[in-house]
CSV table of C-alpha atoms in Angstrom, one decimal:
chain,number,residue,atom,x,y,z
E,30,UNK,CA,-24.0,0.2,-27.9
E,31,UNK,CA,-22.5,0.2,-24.8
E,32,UNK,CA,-19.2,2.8,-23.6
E,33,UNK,CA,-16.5,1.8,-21.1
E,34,UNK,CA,-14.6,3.9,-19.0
E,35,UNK,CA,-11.2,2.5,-18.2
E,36,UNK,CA,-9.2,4.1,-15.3
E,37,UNK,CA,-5.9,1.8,-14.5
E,38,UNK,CA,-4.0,1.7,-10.9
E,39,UNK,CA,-0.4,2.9,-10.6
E,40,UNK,CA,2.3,0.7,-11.1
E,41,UNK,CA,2.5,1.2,-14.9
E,42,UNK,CA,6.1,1.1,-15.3
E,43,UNK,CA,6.3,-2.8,-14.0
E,44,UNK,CA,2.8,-4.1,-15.2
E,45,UNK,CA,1.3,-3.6,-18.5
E,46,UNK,CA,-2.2,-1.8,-18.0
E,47,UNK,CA,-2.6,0.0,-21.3
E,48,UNK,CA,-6.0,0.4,-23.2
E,49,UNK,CA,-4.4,-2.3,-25.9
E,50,UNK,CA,-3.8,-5.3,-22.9
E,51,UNK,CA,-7.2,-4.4,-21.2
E,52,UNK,CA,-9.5,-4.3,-24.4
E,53,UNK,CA,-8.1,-7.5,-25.8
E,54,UNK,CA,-8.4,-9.3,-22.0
E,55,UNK,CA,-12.0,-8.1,-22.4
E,56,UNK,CA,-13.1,-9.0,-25.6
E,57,UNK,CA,-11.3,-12.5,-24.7
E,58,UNK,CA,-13.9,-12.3,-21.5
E,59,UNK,CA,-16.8,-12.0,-23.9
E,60,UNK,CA,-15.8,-14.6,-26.5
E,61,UNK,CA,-15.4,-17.1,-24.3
E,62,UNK,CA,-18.8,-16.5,-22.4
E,63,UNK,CA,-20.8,-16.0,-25.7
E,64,UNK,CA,-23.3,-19.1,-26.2
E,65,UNK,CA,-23.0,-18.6,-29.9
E,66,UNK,CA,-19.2,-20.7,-30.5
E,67,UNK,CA,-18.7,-19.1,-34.4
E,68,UNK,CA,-18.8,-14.8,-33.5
E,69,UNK,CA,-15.5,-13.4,-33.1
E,70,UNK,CA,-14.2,-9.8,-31.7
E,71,UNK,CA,-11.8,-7.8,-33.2
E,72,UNK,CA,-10.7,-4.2,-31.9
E,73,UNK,CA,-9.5,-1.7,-33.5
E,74,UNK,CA,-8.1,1.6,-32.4
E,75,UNK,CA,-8.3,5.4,-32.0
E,76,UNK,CA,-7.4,9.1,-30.3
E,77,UNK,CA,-9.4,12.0,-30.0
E,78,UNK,CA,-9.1,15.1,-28.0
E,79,UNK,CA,-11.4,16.2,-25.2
E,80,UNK,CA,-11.8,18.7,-22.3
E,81,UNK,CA,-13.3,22.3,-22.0
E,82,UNK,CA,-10.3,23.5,-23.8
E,83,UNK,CA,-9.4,20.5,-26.1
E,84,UNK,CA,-6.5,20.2,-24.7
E,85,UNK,CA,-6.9,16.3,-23.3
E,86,UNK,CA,-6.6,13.2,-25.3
E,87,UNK,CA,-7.8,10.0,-24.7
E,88,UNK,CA,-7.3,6.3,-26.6
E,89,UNK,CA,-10.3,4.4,-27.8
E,90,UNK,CA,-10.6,0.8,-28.2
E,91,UNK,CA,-13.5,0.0,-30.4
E,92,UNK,CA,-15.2,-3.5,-30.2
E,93,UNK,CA,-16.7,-5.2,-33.2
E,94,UNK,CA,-18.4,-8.2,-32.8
E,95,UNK,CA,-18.5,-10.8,-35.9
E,96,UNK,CA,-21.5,-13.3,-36.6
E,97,UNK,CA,-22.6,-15.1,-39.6
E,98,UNK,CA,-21.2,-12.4,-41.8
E,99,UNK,CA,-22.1,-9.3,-40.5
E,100,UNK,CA,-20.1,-7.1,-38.1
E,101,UNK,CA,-21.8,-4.8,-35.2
E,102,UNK,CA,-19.8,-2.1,-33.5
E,103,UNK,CA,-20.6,-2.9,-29.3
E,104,UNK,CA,-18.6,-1.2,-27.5
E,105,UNK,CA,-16.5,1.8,-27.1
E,106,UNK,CA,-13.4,1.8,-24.5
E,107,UNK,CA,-11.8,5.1,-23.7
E,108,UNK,CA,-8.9,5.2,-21.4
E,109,UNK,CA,-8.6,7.6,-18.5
E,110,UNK,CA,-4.8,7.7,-17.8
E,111,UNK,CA,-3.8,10.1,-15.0
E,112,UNK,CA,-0.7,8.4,-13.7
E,113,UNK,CA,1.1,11.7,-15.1
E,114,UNK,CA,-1.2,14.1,-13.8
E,115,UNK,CA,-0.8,12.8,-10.3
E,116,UNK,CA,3.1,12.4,-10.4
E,117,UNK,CA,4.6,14.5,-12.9
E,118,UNK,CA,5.3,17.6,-10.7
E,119,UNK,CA,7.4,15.4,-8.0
E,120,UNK,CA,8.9,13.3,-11.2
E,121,UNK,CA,10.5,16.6,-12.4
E,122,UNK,CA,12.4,16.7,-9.1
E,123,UNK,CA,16.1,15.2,-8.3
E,124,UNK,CA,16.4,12.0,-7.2
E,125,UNK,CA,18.4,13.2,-3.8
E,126,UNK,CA,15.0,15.3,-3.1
E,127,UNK,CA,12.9,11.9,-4.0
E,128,UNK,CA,14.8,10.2,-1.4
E,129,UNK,CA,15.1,12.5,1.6
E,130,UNK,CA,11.0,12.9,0.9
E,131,UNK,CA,10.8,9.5,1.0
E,132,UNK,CA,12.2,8.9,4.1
E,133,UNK,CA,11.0,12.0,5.4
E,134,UNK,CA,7.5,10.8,4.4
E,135,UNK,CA,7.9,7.2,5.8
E,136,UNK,CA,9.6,8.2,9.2
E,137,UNK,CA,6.2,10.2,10.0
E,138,UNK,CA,3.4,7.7,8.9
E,139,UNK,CA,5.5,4.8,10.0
E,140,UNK,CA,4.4,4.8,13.7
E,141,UNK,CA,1.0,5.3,12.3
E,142,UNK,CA,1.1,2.0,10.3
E,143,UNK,CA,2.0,0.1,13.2
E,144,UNK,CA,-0.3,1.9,15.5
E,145,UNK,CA,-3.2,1.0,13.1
E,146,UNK,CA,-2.2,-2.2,12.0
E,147,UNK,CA,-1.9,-3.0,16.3
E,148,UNK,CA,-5.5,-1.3,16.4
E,149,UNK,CA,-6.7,-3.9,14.4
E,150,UNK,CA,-5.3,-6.8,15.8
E,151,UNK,CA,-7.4,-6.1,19.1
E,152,UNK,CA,-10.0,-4.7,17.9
E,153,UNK,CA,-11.9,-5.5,13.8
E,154,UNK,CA,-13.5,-3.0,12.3
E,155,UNK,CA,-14.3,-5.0,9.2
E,156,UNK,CA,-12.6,-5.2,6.0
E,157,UNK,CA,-9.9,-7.7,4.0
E,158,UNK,CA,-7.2,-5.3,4.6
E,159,UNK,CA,-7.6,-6.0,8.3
E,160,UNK,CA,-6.7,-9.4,7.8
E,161,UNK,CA,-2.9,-9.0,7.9
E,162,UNK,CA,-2.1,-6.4,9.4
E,163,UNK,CA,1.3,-8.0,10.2
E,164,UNK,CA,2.3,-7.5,6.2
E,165,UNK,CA,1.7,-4.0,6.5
E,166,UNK,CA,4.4,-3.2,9.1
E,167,UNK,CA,6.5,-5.8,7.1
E,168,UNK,CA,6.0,-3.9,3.9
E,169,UNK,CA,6.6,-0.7,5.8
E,170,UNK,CA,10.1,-1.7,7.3
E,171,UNK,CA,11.2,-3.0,4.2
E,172,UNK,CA,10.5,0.9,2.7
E,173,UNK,CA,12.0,2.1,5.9
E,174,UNK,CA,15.2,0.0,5.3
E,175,UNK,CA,15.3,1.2,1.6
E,176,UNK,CA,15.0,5.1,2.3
E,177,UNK,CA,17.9,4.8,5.0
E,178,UNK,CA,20.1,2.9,2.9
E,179,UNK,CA,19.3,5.6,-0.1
E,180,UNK,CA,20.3,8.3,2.5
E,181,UNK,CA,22.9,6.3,3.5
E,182,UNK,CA,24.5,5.8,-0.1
E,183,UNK,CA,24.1,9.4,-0.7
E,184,UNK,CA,26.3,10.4,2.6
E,185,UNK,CA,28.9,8.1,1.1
E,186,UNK,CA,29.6,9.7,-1.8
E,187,UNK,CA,31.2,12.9,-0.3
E,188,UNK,CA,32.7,10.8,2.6
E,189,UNK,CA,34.5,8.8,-0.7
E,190,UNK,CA,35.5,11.9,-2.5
E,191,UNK,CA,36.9,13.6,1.2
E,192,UNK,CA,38.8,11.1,1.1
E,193,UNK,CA,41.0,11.9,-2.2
E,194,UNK,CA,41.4,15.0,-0.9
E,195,UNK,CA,42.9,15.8,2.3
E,196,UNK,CA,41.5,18.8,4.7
E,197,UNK,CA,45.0,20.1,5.2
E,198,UNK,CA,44.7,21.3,1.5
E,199,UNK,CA,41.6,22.9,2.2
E,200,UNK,CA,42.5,25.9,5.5
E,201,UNK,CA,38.9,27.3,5.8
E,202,UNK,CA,37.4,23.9,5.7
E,203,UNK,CA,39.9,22.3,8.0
E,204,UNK,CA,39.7,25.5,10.4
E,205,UNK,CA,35.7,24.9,10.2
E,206,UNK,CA,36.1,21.3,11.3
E,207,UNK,CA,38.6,22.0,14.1
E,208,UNK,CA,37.0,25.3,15.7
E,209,UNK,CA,33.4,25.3,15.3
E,210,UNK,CA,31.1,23.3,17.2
E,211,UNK,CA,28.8,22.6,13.6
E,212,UNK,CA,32.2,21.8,12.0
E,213,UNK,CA,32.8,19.3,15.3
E,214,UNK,CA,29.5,17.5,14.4
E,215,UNK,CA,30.4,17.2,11.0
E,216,UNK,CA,33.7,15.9,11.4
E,217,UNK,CA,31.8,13.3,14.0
E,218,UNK,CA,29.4,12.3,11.0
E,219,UNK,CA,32.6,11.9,8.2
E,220,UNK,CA,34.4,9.9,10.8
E,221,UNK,CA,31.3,7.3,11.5
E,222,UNK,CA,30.8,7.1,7.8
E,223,UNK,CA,34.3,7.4,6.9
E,224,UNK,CA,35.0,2.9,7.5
E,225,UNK,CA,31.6,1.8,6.4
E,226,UNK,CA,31.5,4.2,3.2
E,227,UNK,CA,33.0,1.1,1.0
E,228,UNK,CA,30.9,-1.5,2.3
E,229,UNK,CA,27.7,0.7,1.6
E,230,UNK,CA,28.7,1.3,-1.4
E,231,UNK,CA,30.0,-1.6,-2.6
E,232,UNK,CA,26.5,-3.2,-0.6
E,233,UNK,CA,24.7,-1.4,-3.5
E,234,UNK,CA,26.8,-2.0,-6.6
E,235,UNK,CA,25.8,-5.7,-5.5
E,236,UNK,CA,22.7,-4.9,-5.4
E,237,UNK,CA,22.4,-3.2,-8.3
E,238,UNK,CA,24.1,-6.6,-10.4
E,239,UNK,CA,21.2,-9.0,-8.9
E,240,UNK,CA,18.8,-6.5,-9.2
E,241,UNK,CA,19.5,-4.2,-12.1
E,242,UNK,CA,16.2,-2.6,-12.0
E,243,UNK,CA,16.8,-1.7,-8.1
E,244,UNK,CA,17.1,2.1,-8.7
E,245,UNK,CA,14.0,2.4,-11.2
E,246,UNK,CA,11.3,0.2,-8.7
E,247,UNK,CA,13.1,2.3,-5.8
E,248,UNK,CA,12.6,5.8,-8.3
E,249,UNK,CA,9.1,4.6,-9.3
E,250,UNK,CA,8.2,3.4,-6.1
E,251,UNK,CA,9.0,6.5,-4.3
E,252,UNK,CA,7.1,8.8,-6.7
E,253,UNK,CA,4.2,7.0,-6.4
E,254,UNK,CA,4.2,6.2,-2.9
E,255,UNK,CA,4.9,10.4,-1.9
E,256,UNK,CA,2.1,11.3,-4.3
E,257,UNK,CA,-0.5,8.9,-3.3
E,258,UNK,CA,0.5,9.9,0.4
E,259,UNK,CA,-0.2,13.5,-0.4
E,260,UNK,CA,-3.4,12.7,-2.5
E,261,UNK,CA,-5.0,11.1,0.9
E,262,UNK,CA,-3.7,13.3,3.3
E,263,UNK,CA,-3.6,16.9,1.3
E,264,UNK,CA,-6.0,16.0,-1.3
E,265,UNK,CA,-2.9,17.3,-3.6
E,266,UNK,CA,-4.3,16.1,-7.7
E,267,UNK,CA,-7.9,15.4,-6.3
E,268,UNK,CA,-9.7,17.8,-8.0
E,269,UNK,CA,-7.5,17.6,-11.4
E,270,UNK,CA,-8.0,13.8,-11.1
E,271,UNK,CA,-12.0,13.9,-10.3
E,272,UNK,CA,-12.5,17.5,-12.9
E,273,UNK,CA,-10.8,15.1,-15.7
E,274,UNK,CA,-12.8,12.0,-15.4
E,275,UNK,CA,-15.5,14.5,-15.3
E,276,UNK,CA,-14.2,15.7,-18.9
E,277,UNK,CA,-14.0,12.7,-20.1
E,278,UNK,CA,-17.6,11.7,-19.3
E,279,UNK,CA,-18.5,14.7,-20.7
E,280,UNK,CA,-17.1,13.6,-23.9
E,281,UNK,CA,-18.5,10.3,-23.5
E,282,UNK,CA,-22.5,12.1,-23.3
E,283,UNK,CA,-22.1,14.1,-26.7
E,284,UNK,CA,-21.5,11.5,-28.7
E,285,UNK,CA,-24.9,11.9,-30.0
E,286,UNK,CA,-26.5,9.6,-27.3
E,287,UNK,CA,-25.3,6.5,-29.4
E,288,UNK,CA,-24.2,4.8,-26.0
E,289,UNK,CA,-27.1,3.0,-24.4
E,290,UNK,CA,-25.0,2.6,-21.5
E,291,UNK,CA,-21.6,4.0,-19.7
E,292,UNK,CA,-19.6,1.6,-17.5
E,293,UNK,CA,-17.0,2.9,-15.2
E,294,UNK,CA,-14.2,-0.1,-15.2
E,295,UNK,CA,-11.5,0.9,-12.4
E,296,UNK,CA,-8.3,-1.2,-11.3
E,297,UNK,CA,-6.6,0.0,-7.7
E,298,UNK,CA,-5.8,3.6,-7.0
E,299,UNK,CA,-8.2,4.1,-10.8
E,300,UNK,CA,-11.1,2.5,-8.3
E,301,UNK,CA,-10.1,5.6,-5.7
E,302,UNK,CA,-10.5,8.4,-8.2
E,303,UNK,CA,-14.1,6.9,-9.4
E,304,UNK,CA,-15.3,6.6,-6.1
E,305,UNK,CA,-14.3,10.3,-5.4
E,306,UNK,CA,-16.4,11.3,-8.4
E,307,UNK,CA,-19.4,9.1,-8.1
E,308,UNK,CA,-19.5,9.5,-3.9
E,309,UNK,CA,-18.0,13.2,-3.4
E,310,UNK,CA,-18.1,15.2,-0.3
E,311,UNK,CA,-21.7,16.3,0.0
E,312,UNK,CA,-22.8,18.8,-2.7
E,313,UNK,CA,-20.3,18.4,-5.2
E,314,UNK,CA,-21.8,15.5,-7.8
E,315,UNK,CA,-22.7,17.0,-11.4
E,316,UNK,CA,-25.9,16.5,-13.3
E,317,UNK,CA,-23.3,14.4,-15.8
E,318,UNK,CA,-22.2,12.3,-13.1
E,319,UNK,CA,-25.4,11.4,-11.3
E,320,UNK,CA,-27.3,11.0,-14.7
E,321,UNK,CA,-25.6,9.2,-17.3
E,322,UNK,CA,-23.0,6.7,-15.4
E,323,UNK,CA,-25.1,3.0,-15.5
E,324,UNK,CA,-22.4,0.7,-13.9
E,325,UNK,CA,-19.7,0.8,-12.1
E,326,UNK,CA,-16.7,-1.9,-11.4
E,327,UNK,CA,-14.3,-2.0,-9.3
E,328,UNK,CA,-11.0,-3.9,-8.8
E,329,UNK,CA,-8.9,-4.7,-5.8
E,330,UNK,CA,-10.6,-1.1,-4.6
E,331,UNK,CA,-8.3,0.0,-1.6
E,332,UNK,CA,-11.4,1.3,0.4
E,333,UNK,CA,-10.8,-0.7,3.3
E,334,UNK,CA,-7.2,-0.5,3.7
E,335,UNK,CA,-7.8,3.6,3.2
E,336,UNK,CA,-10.4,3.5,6.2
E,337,UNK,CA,-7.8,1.3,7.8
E,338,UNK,CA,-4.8,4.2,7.9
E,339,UNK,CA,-7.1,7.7,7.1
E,340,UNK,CA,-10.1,6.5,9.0
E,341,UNK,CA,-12.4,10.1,8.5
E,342,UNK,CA,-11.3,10.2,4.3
E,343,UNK,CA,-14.8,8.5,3.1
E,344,UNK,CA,-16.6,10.2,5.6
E,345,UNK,CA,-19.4,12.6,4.8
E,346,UNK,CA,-19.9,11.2,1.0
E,347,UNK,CA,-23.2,11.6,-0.9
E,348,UNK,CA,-24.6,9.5,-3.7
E,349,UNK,CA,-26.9,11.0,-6.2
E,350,UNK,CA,-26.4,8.9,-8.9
E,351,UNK,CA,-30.2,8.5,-10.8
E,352,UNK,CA,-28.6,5.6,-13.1
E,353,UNK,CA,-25.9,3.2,-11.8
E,354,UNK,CA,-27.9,-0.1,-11.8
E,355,UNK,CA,-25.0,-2.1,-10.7
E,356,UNK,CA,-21.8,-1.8,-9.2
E,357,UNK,CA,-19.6,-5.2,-9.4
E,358,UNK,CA,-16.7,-5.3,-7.0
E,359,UNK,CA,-13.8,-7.9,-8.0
E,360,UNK,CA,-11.2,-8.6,-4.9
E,361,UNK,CA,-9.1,-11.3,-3.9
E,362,UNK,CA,-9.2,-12.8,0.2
E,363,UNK,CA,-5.4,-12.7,-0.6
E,364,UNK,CA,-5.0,-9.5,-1.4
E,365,UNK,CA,-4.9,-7.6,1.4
E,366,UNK,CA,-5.1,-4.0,-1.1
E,367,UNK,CA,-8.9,-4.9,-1.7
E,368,UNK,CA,-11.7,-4.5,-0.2
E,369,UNK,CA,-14.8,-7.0,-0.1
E,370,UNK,CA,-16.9,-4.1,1.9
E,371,UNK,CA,-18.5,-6.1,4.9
E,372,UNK,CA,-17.6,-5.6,8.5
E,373,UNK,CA,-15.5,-9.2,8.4
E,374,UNK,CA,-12.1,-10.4,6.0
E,375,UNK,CA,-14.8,-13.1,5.0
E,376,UNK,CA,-16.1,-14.1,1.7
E,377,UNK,CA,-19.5,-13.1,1.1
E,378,UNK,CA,-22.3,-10.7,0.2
E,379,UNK,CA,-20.9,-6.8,0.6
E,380,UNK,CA,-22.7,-5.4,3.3
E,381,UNK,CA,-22.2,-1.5,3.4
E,382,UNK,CA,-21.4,1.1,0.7
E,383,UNK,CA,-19.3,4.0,0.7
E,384,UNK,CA,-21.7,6.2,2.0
E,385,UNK,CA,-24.8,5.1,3.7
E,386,UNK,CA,-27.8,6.1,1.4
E,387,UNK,CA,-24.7,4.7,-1.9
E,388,UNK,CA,-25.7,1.4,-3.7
E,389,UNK,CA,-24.2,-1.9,-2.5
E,390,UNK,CA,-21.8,-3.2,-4.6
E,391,UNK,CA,-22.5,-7.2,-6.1
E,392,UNK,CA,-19.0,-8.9,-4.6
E,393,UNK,CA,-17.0,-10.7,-7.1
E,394,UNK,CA,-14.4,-13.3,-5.4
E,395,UNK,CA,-11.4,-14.3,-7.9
E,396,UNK,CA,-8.5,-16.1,-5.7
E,397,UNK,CA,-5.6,-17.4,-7.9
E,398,UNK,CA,-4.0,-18.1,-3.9
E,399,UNK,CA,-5.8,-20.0,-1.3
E,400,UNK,CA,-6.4,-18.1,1.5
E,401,UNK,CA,-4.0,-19.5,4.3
E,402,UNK,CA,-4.6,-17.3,7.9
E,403,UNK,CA,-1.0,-16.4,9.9
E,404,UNK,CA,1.7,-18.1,7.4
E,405,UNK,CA,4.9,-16.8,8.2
E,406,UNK,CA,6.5,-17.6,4.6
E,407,UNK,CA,3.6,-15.7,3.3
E,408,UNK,CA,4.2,-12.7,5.2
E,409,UNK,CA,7.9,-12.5,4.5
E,410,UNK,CA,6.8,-13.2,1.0
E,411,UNK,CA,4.3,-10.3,0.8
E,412,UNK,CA,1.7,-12.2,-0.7
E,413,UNK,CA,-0.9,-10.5,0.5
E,414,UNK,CA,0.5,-7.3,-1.5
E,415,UNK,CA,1.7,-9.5,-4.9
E,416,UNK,CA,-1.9,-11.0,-4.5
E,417,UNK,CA,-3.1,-7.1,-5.7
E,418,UNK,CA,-1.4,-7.7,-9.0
E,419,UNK,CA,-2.9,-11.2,-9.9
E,420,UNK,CA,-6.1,-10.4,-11.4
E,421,UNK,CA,-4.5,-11.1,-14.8
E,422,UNK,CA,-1.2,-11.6,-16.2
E,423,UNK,CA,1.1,-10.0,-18.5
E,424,UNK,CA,0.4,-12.2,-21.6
E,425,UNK,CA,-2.8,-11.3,-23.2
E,426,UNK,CA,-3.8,-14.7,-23.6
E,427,UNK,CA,-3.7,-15.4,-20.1
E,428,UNK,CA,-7.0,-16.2,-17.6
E,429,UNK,CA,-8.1,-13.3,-15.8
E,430,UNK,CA,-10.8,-11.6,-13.8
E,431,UNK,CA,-12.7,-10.4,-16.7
E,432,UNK,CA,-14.5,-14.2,-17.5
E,433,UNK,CA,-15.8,-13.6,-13.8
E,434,UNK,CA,-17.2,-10.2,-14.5
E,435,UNK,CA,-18.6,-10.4,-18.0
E,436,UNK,CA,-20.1,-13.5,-16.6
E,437,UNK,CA,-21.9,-11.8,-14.2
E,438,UNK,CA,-23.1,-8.7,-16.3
E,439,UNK,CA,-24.1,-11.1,-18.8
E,440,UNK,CA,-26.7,-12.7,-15.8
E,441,UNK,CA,-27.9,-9.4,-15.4
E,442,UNK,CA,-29.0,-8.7,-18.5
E,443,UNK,CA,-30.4,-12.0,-19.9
C-alpha cells in the first residue's frame, strides 16, 4: 500500500485545495489511466491525532480500489495543512496594522523587484520565472497601488469625521494646530486630504459594489503576502513548518510498516516547505526524512522565481535522502510561479537540482495556455500569475494535472 503526503499552496480562501477536492481529482487520475475499464475507486474518510505531544491532527483520505468483486485498500492520503501555522499570529492583528505592514513591506522590496526583474532582462540566469519579468513589476505596482489607497482610505476617515466637528470647539487641539510646528504639519496633511476625502471614499464604496469581495482578497492577500515575505527573508514559521511535516512523517512510519511507499505530493508555497525538509541547510536532515520518503512531486514549485528575488536562500542545501527514487516536477511555460529547473524558460529535460549532489527532478509540462513571448494583453492580464492556479479547476470533475502525473508514475513502475 502506498501513503501520500499532501501539502497545499496558500490561497485557500479563493481556491478549493482540501484533502476531499485533491483525493477525488486523484483517484479520477487513476481510473482513467487504469487498463482494466470495470475497477472503480471510492474514498472514504478520517482524522487522527499526531505529534510528540498528540496535540496535531491530520485528515485521511483512504483509497479503495474495486475489481471483479473484491475491494483492496491502496492508498492512504494525509493532509499537511499549515496555512494557520504560518499566518495565524499576523491574522490576530487589526486590519489598520495589516495595511501599514503591507505597504511598509511592499515600499522596501519594491525597488528590489524591479531591480531583479531588470537583472534579468540583460542578463538569464535560467529558470521560467525569468521569462516575464515585466509581470512582476506589473503585479508589484498593482500591490503598491492597493496598499496606498488602503492608507489612503484610512486617512479619510478622521479627515471625514474632522469635518463634523469644528476645531474651534476643540481649544487644545486648535491651539496645537495653530502654534506648533507638528500641529502645522498636521493641519497641512487635513487640508490636502480634506477635498479628495469624498472622492476616496466614495472611489472605494464603488469598488466595493463591483467587487464585493475587495476587502477579503486585499485582507487575505496581505496576510499571506507579509508572512511568506517574512518566511523567506527571516525564516519566521520555518522550523514549525519543516518540525511538523517532520511529525507527520513520523506518524506516517509507525503505522506498522504497512506502507510500501511514502509520496510527498506538494502544490506552490506546500512544494517550498518539502524542499526545506528533504534539502535543509547542511546537517539538519533526520534519519526519518532521508530513509523512508520514496517520491516526491512537485507543483508549480516557486524555486526559480525564489532564486530570482532571494538569490543565496537555496544555497548551501544537502541531500541525504537513501530512498526518493523519483521526484516528478509538474509546471506550466505560462506560469511564471513555476519552475522547470534548467538554466533556460524552455521546455525540456530539468537540468540541475536544488543542491548539487540532490536528484534531478523528471519535468512534467501541463499548459492549458500557449505560451505566447512579450503579449502586452497578457501582461496586463497577469496571465503568467493566473497560469499558477490552472493545474485543475474548481469542479471535481474537471481535467487536471493529475492524469499527467499518475501517467507517468504508472511508466515507472510497469
Amino acid at each position: 500500500m502506498k501513503a501520500i503526503i499532501y501539502m497545499p499552496g496558500l490561497g485557500t480562501s479563493f481556491t478549493d485545495q482540501s484533502l476531499a477536492t485533491f483525493s477525488n481529482r486523484y483517484a479520477k487520475a487513476l481510473d482513467i489511466n487504469d487498463p482494466q475499464e470495470q475497477k472503480k475507486f471510492q474514498i472514504k474518510f478520517r482524522e487522527e491525532q499526531f505529534g510528540i505531544d498528540g496535540s496535531l491532527t491530520t485528515k485521511i483520505a483512504a483509497i479503495h480500489e474495486e475489481v471483479n468483486g473484491k475491494t483492496n485498500h491502496i492508498i492512504d492520503i494525509y493532509e499537511f495543512n499549515y496555512t494557520n501555522e504560518l499566518t495565524q499570529s499576523f491574522k490576530q492583528k487589526n486590519v489598520l496594522l495589516k495595511i501599514f505592514s503591507l505597504t511598509a513591506i511592499i515600499l522596501i522590496n519594491f525597488p528590489k523587484i524591479v531591480l531583479r526583474a531588470i537583472f534579468s532582462i540583460f542578463k538569464k540566469v535560467g529558470g521560467v520565472s525569468e521569462a516575464s519579468p515585466f509581470q512582476f513589476i506589473y503585479a508589484g505596482l498593482i500591490l503598491l497601488l492597493l496598499a496606498f489607497f488602503g492608507l489612503l482610505l484610512v486617512a479619510s476617515f478622521p479627515v471625514t469625521l474632522g469635518s463634523m466637528v469644528p476645531a474651534e470647539s476643540l481649544p487644545e487641539f486648535n491651539n496645537f494646530l495653530e502654534n506648533y510646528w507638528m500641529g502645522n504639519r498636521v493641519q497641512d496633511i487635513y487640508d490636502l486630504l480634506r477635498n479628495k476625502a469624498k472622492y476616496i471614499i466614495g472611489f472605494f464604496a464603488l469598488f466595493y459594489l463591483v467587487v464585493p469581495d475587495l476587502k477579503l482578497f486585499v485582507i487575505e492577500m496581505a496576510t499571506e503576502f507579509i508572512c511568506i515575505i517574512r518566511y523567506f527573508s527571516t525564516g519566521r514559521n520555518r522550523l514549525n513548518l519543516t518540525g511538523k511535516f517532520e511529525e507527520l512523517l513520523e506518524k506516517v512510519s509507525e503505522e506498522n510498516n504497512k506502507y510500501e511507499n511514502v509520496s510527498v505530493m506538494a502544490y506552490s508555497f506546500g512544494s517550498v516547505i518539502a524542499l526545506d525538509t528533504i534539502f535543509p541547510m547542511k546537517g539538519a536532515t533526520s534519519f526519518r526524512v532521508s530513509n523512508k520518503i520514496t517520491e516526491l512531486v512537485t507543483i508549480g514549485c516557486p524555486f526559480d522565481f525564489i532564486n530570482l528575488y532571494w538569490r543565496s536562500y537555496f544555497g548551501h542545501r544537502e541531500y541525504q535522502s537513501n530512498t526518493i527514487a523519483n521526484w516528478f516536477n509538474v509546471y506550466s511555460t505560462t506560469d511564471i510561479l513555476s519552475s522547470n529547473f534548467r538554466k533556460d524558460g524552455k521546455e525540456a529535460d530539468a537540468q540541475h537540482s536544488v543542491s548539487t549532489k540532490g536528484i534531478v527532478p523528471t519535468n512534467i509540462p501541463f499548459n492549458v495556455l500557449s505560451k505566447q513571448h512579450y503579449n502586452p494583453f497578457r501582461v496586463l492580464m497577469l496571465s503568467g500569475l493566473r497560469a499558477h492556479g490552472m493545474y485543475w479547476e474548481e469542479q471535481v470533475n474537471s481535467a487536471s494535472c493529475f492524469t499527467s502525473l499518475v501517467a507517468h508514475q504508472q511508466q515507472i513502475t510497469e
